[in-house]
mmCIF file of C-alpha atoms in Angstrom:
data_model
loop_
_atom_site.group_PDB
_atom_site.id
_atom_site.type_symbol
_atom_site.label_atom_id
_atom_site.label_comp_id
_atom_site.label_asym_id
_atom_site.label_seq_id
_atom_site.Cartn_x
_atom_site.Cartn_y
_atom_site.Cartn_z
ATOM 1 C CA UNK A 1 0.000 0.000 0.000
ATOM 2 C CA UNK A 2 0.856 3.328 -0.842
ATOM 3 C CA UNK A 3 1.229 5.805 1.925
ATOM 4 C CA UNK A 4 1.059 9.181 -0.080
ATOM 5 C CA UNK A 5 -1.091 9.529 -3.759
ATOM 6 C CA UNK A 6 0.294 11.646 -6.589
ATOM 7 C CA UNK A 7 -2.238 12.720 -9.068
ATOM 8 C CA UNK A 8 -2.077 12.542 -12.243
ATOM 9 C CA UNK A 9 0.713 10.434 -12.720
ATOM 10 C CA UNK A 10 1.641 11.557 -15.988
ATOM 11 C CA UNK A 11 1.096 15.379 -17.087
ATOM 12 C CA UNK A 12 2.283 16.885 -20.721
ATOM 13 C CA UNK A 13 1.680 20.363 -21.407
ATOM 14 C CA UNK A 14 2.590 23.423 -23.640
ATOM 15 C CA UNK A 15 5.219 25.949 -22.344
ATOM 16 C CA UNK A 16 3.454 28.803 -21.058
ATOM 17 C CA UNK A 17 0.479 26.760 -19.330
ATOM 18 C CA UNK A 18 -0.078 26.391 -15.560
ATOM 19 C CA UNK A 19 -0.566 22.949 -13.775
ATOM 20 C CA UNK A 20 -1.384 21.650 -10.521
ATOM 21 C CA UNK A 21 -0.078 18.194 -8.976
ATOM 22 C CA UNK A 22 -1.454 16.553 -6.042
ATOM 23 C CA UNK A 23 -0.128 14.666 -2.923
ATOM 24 C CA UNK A 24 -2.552 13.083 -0.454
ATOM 25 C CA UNK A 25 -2.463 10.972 2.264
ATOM 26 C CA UNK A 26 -5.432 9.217 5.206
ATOM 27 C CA UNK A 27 -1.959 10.121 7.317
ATOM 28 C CA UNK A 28 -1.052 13.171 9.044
ATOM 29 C CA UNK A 29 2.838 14.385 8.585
ATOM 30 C CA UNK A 30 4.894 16.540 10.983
ATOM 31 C CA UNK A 31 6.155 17.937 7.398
ATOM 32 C CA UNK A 32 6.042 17.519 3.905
ATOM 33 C CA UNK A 33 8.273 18.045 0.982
ATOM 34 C CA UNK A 34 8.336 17.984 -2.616
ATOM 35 C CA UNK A 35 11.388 16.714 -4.199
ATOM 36 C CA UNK A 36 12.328 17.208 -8.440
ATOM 37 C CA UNK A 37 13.954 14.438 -10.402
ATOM 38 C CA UNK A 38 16.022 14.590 -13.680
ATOM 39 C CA UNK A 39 16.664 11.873 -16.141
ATOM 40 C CA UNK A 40 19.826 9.842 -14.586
ATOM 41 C CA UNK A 41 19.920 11.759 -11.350
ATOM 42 C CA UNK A 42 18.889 11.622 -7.400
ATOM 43 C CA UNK A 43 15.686 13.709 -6.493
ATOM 44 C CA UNK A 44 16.759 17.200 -4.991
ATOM 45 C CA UNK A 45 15.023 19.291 -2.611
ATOM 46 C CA UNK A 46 12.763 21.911 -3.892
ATOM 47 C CA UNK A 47 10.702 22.951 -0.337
ATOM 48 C CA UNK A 48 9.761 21.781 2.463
ATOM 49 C CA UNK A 49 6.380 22.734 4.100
ATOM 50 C CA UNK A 50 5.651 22.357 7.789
ATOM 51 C CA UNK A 51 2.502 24.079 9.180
ATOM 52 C CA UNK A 52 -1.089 23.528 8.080
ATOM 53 C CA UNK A 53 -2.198 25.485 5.777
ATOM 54 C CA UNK A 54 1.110 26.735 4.980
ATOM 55 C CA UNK A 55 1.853 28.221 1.301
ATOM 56 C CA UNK A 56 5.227 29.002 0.090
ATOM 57 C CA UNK A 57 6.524 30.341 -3.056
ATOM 58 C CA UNK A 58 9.635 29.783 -5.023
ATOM 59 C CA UNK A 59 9.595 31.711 -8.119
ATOM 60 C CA UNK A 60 7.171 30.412 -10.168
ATOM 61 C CA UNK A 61 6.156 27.194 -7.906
ATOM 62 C CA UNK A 62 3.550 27.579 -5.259
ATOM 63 C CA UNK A 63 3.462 25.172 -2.373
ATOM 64 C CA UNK A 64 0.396 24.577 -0.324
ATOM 65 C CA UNK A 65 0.305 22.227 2.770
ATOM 66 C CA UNK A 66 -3.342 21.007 3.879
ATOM 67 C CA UNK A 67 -4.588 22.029 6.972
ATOM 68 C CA UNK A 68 -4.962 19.199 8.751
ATOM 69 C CA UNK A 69 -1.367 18.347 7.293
ATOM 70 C CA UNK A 70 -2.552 14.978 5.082
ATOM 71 C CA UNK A 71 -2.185 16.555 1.889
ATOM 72 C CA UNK A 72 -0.014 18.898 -0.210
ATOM 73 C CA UNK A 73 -0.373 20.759 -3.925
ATOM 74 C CA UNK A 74 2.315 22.086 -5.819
ATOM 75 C CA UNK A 75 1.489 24.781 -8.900
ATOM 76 C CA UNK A 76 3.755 25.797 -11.432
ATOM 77 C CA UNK A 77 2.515 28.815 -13.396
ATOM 78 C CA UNK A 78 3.809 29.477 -17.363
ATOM 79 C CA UNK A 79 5.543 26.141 -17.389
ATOM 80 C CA UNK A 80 8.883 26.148 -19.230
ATOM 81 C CA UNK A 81 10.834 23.673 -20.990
ATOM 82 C CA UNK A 82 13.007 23.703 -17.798
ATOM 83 C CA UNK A 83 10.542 22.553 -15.228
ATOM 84 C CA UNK A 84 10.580 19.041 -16.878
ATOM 85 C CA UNK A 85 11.109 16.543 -14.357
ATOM 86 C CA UNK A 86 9.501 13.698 -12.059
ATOM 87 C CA UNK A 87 7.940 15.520 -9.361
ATOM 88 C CA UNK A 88 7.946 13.390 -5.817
ATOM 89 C CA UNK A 89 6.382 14.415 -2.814
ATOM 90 C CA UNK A 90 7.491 13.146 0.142
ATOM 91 C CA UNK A 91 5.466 13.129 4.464
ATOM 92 C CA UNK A 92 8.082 13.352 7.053
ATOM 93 C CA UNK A 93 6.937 11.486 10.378
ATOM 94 C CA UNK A 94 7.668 13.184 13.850
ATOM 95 C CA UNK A 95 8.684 9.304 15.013
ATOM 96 C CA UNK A 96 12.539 10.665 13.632
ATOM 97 C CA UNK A 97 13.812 10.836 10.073
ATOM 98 C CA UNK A 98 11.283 8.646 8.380
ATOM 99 C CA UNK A 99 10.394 9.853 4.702
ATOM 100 C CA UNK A 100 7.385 8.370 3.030
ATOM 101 C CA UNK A 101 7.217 9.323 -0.945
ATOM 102 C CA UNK A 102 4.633 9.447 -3.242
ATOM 103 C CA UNK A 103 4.322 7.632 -6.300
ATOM 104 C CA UNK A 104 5.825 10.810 -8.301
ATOM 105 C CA UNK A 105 4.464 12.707 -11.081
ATOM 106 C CA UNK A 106 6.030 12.854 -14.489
ATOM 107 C CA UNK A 107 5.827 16.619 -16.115
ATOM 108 C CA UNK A 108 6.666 17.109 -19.926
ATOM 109 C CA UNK A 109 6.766 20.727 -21.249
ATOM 110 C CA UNK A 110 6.366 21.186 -24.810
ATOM 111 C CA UNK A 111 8.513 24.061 -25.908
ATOM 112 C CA UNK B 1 31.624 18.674 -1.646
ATOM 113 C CA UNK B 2 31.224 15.481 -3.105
ATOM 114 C CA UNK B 3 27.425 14.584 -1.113
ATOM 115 C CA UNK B 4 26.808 11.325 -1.494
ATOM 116 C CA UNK B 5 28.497 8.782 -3.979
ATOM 117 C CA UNK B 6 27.452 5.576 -5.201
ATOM 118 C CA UNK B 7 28.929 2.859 -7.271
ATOM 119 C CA UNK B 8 28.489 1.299 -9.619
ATOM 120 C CA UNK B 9 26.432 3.161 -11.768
ATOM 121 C CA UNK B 10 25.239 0.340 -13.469
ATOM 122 C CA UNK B 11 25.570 -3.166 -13.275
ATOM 123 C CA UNK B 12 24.158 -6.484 -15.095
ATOM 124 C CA UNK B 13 23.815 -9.593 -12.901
ATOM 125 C CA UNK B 14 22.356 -12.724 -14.209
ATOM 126 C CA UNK B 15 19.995 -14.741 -12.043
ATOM 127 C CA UNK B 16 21.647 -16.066 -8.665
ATOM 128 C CA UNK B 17 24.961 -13.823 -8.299
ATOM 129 C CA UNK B 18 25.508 -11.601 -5.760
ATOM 130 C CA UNK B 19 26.975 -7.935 -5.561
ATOM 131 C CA UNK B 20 27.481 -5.153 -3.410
ATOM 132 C CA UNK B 21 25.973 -1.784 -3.956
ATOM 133 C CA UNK B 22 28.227 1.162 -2.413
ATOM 134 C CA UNK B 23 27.422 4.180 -0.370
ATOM 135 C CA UNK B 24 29.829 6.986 0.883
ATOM 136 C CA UNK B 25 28.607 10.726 2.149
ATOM 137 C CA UNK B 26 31.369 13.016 3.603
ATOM 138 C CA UNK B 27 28.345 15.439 5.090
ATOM 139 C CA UNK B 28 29.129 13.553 8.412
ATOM 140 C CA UNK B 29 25.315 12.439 8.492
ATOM 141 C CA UNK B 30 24.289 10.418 10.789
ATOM 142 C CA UNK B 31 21.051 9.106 9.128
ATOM 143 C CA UNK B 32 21.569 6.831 6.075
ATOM 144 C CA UNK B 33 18.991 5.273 3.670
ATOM 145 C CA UNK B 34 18.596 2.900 0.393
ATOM 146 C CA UNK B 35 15.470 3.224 -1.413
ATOM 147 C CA UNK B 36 15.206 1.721 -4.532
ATOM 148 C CA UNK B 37 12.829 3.465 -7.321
ATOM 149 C CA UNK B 38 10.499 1.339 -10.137
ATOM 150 C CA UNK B 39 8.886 3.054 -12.649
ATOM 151 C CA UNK B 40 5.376 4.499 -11.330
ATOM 152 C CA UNK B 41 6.036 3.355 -8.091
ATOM 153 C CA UNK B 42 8.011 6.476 -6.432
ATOM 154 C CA UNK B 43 10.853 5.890 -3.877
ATOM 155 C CA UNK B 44 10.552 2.718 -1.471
ATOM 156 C CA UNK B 45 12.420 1.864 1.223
ATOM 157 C CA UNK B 46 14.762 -0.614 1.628
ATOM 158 C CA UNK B 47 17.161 -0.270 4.849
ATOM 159 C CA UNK B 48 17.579 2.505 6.579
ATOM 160 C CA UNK B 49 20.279 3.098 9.932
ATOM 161 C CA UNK B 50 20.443 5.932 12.064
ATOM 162 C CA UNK B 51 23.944 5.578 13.067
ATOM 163 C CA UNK B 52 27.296 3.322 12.573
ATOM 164 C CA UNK B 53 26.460 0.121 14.299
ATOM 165 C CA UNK B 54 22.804 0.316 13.646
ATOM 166 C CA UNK B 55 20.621 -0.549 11.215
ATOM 167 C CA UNK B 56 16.563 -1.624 10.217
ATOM 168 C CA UNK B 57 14.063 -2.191 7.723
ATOM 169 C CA UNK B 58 12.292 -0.064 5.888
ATOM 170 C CA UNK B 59 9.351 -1.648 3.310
ATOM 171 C CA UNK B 60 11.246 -3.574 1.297
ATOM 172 C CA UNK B 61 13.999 -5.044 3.011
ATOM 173 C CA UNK B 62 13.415 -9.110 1.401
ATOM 174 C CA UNK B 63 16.346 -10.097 -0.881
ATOM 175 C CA UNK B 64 19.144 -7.542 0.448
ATOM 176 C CA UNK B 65 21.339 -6.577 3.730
ATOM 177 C CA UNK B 66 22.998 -3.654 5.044
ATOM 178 C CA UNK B 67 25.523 -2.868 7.521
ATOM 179 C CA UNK B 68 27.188 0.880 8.873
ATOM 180 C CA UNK B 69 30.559 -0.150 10.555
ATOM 181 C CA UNK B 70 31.125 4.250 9.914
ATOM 182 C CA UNK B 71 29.138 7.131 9.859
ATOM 183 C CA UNK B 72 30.395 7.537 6.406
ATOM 184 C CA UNK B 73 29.623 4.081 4.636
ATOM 185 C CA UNK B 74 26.877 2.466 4.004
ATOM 186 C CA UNK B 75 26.528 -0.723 1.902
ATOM 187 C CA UNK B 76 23.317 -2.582 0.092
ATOM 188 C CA UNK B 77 24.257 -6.238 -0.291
ATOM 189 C CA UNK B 78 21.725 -8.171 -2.538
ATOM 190 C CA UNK B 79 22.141 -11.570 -2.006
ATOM 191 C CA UNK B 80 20.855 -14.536 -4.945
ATOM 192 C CA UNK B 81 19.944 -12.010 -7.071
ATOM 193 C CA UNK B 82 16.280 -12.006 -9.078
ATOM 194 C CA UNK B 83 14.681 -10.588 -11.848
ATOM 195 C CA UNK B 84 12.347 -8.266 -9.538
ATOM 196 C CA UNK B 85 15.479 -6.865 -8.272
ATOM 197 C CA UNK B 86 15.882 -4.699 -11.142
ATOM 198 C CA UNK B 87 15.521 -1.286 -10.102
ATOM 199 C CA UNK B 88 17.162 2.420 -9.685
ATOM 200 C CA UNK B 89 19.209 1.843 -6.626
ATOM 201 C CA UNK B 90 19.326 5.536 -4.806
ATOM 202 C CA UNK B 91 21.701 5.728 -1.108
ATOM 203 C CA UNK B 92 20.389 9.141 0.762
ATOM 204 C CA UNK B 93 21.442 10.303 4.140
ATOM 205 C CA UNK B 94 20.641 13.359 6.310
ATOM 206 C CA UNK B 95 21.261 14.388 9.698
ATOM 207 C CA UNK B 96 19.283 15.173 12.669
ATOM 208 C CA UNK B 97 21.353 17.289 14.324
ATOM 209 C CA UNK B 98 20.581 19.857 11.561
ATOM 210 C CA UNK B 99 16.510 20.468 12.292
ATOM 211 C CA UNK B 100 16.140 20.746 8.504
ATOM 212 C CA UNK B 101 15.151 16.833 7.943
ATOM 213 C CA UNK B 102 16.343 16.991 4.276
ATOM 214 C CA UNK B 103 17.574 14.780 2.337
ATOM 215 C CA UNK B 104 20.650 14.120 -0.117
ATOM 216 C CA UNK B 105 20.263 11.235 -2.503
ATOM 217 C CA UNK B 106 23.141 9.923 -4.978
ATOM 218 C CA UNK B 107 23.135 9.720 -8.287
ATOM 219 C CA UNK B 108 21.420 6.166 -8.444
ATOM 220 C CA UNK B 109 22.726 2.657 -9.547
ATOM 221 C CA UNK B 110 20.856 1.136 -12.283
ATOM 222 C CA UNK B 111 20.894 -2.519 -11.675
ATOM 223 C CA UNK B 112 19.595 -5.314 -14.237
ATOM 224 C CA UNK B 113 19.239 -8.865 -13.199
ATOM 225 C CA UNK B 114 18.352 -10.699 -16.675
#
């Protein structure tokens, strides 16, 4: 069983469009992250949200943790060429440095 | 900085043989973790140790072992290897001590068992 859902799975666009991915959970987190993945390559840390309800920003990617801390969004707005990646979320457990990821979400832009 | 290195990069096996997948980080980390990643399936995890001397399982842990004799190493053994063992192989680690609970994956080990 999965712990945390990624919708869709799968998400090819046109450069310039906006898109919203999806990370949910029955589970409440102490903290959640998001994580980007290139071809041949670890995942990297993009942000890392910690209070419900909690939206941060990084240029044009907008974070959103749930209130009650289950769930998390990510939205990229005029998508470039650039922002192609696998996108993984991943719940961080207060129990100590336990990472649970979701089952990722592939992003093509179409230049 | 080199982070967190892995070798090999990628390796063939045939069915039955054994290898050794290995981890260094010179972050001085105390947290270590092997997760391996299947297409559609995200990151699951394999073994995971908080410090040298200790180690546990994470979700996956049938088919492979682990040990941390040092903070800095930390190797995936898979043992008889099988065709489902074909995966991205990806070490992490991160530390505790540093509040930010973030982690720093290698560059993976792509690992065929035909």
């Amino acid at each position: 069983t999965q712990l945390l859902e990624q919708s869709p799975q799968f998400l090819s666009i046109q450069e310039g469009e906006n898109l919203t991915v999806y990370c949910n959970s029955s589970s409440v987190f102490s903290s959640l992250q998001w994580y980007r993945q290139e071809p041949g390559e670890g995942p990297v840390l993009l942000v890392t949200v910690v209070t419900g309800g909690e939206v941060k920003k990084l240029k044009r990617l907008t974070f959103q943790f749930g209130d009650a801390r289950k769930d998390s969004s990510l939205h990229i707005t005029a998508a470039q060429p650039g922002d192609t990646g696998l996108y993984l979320c991943a719940g961080v457990r207060n129990t100590g440095n336990q990472f649970y990821f979701g089952t990722g979400t592939s992003l093509t832009v179409i230049p | 900085n080199a982070g967190v290195t892995q070798t090999p990069k990628f390796r063939i096996l045939k069915i039955g043989q054994s290898m050794t997948l290995q981890c260094t980080q010179d972050m001085n980390h105390n947290y270590m973790y092997w997760y391996r990643q299947d297409p559609g399936m995200g990151l699951k995890l394999i073994y995971y140790s908080v410090g040298a001397g200790i180690t546990d399982k994470g979700e996956v842990p049938n088919g492979y072992n682990v040990s941390r004799s040092t903070t800095e190493d930390f190797p995936l053994r898979l043992e008889l290897a099988a065709p489902s063992q074909t995966s991205v192989y990806f070490c992490a680690s991160s530390s505790s001590f540093s509040g930010a609970n973030v982690l720093t994956f290698g560059a993976g080990s792509r690992l065929t068992v035909l």
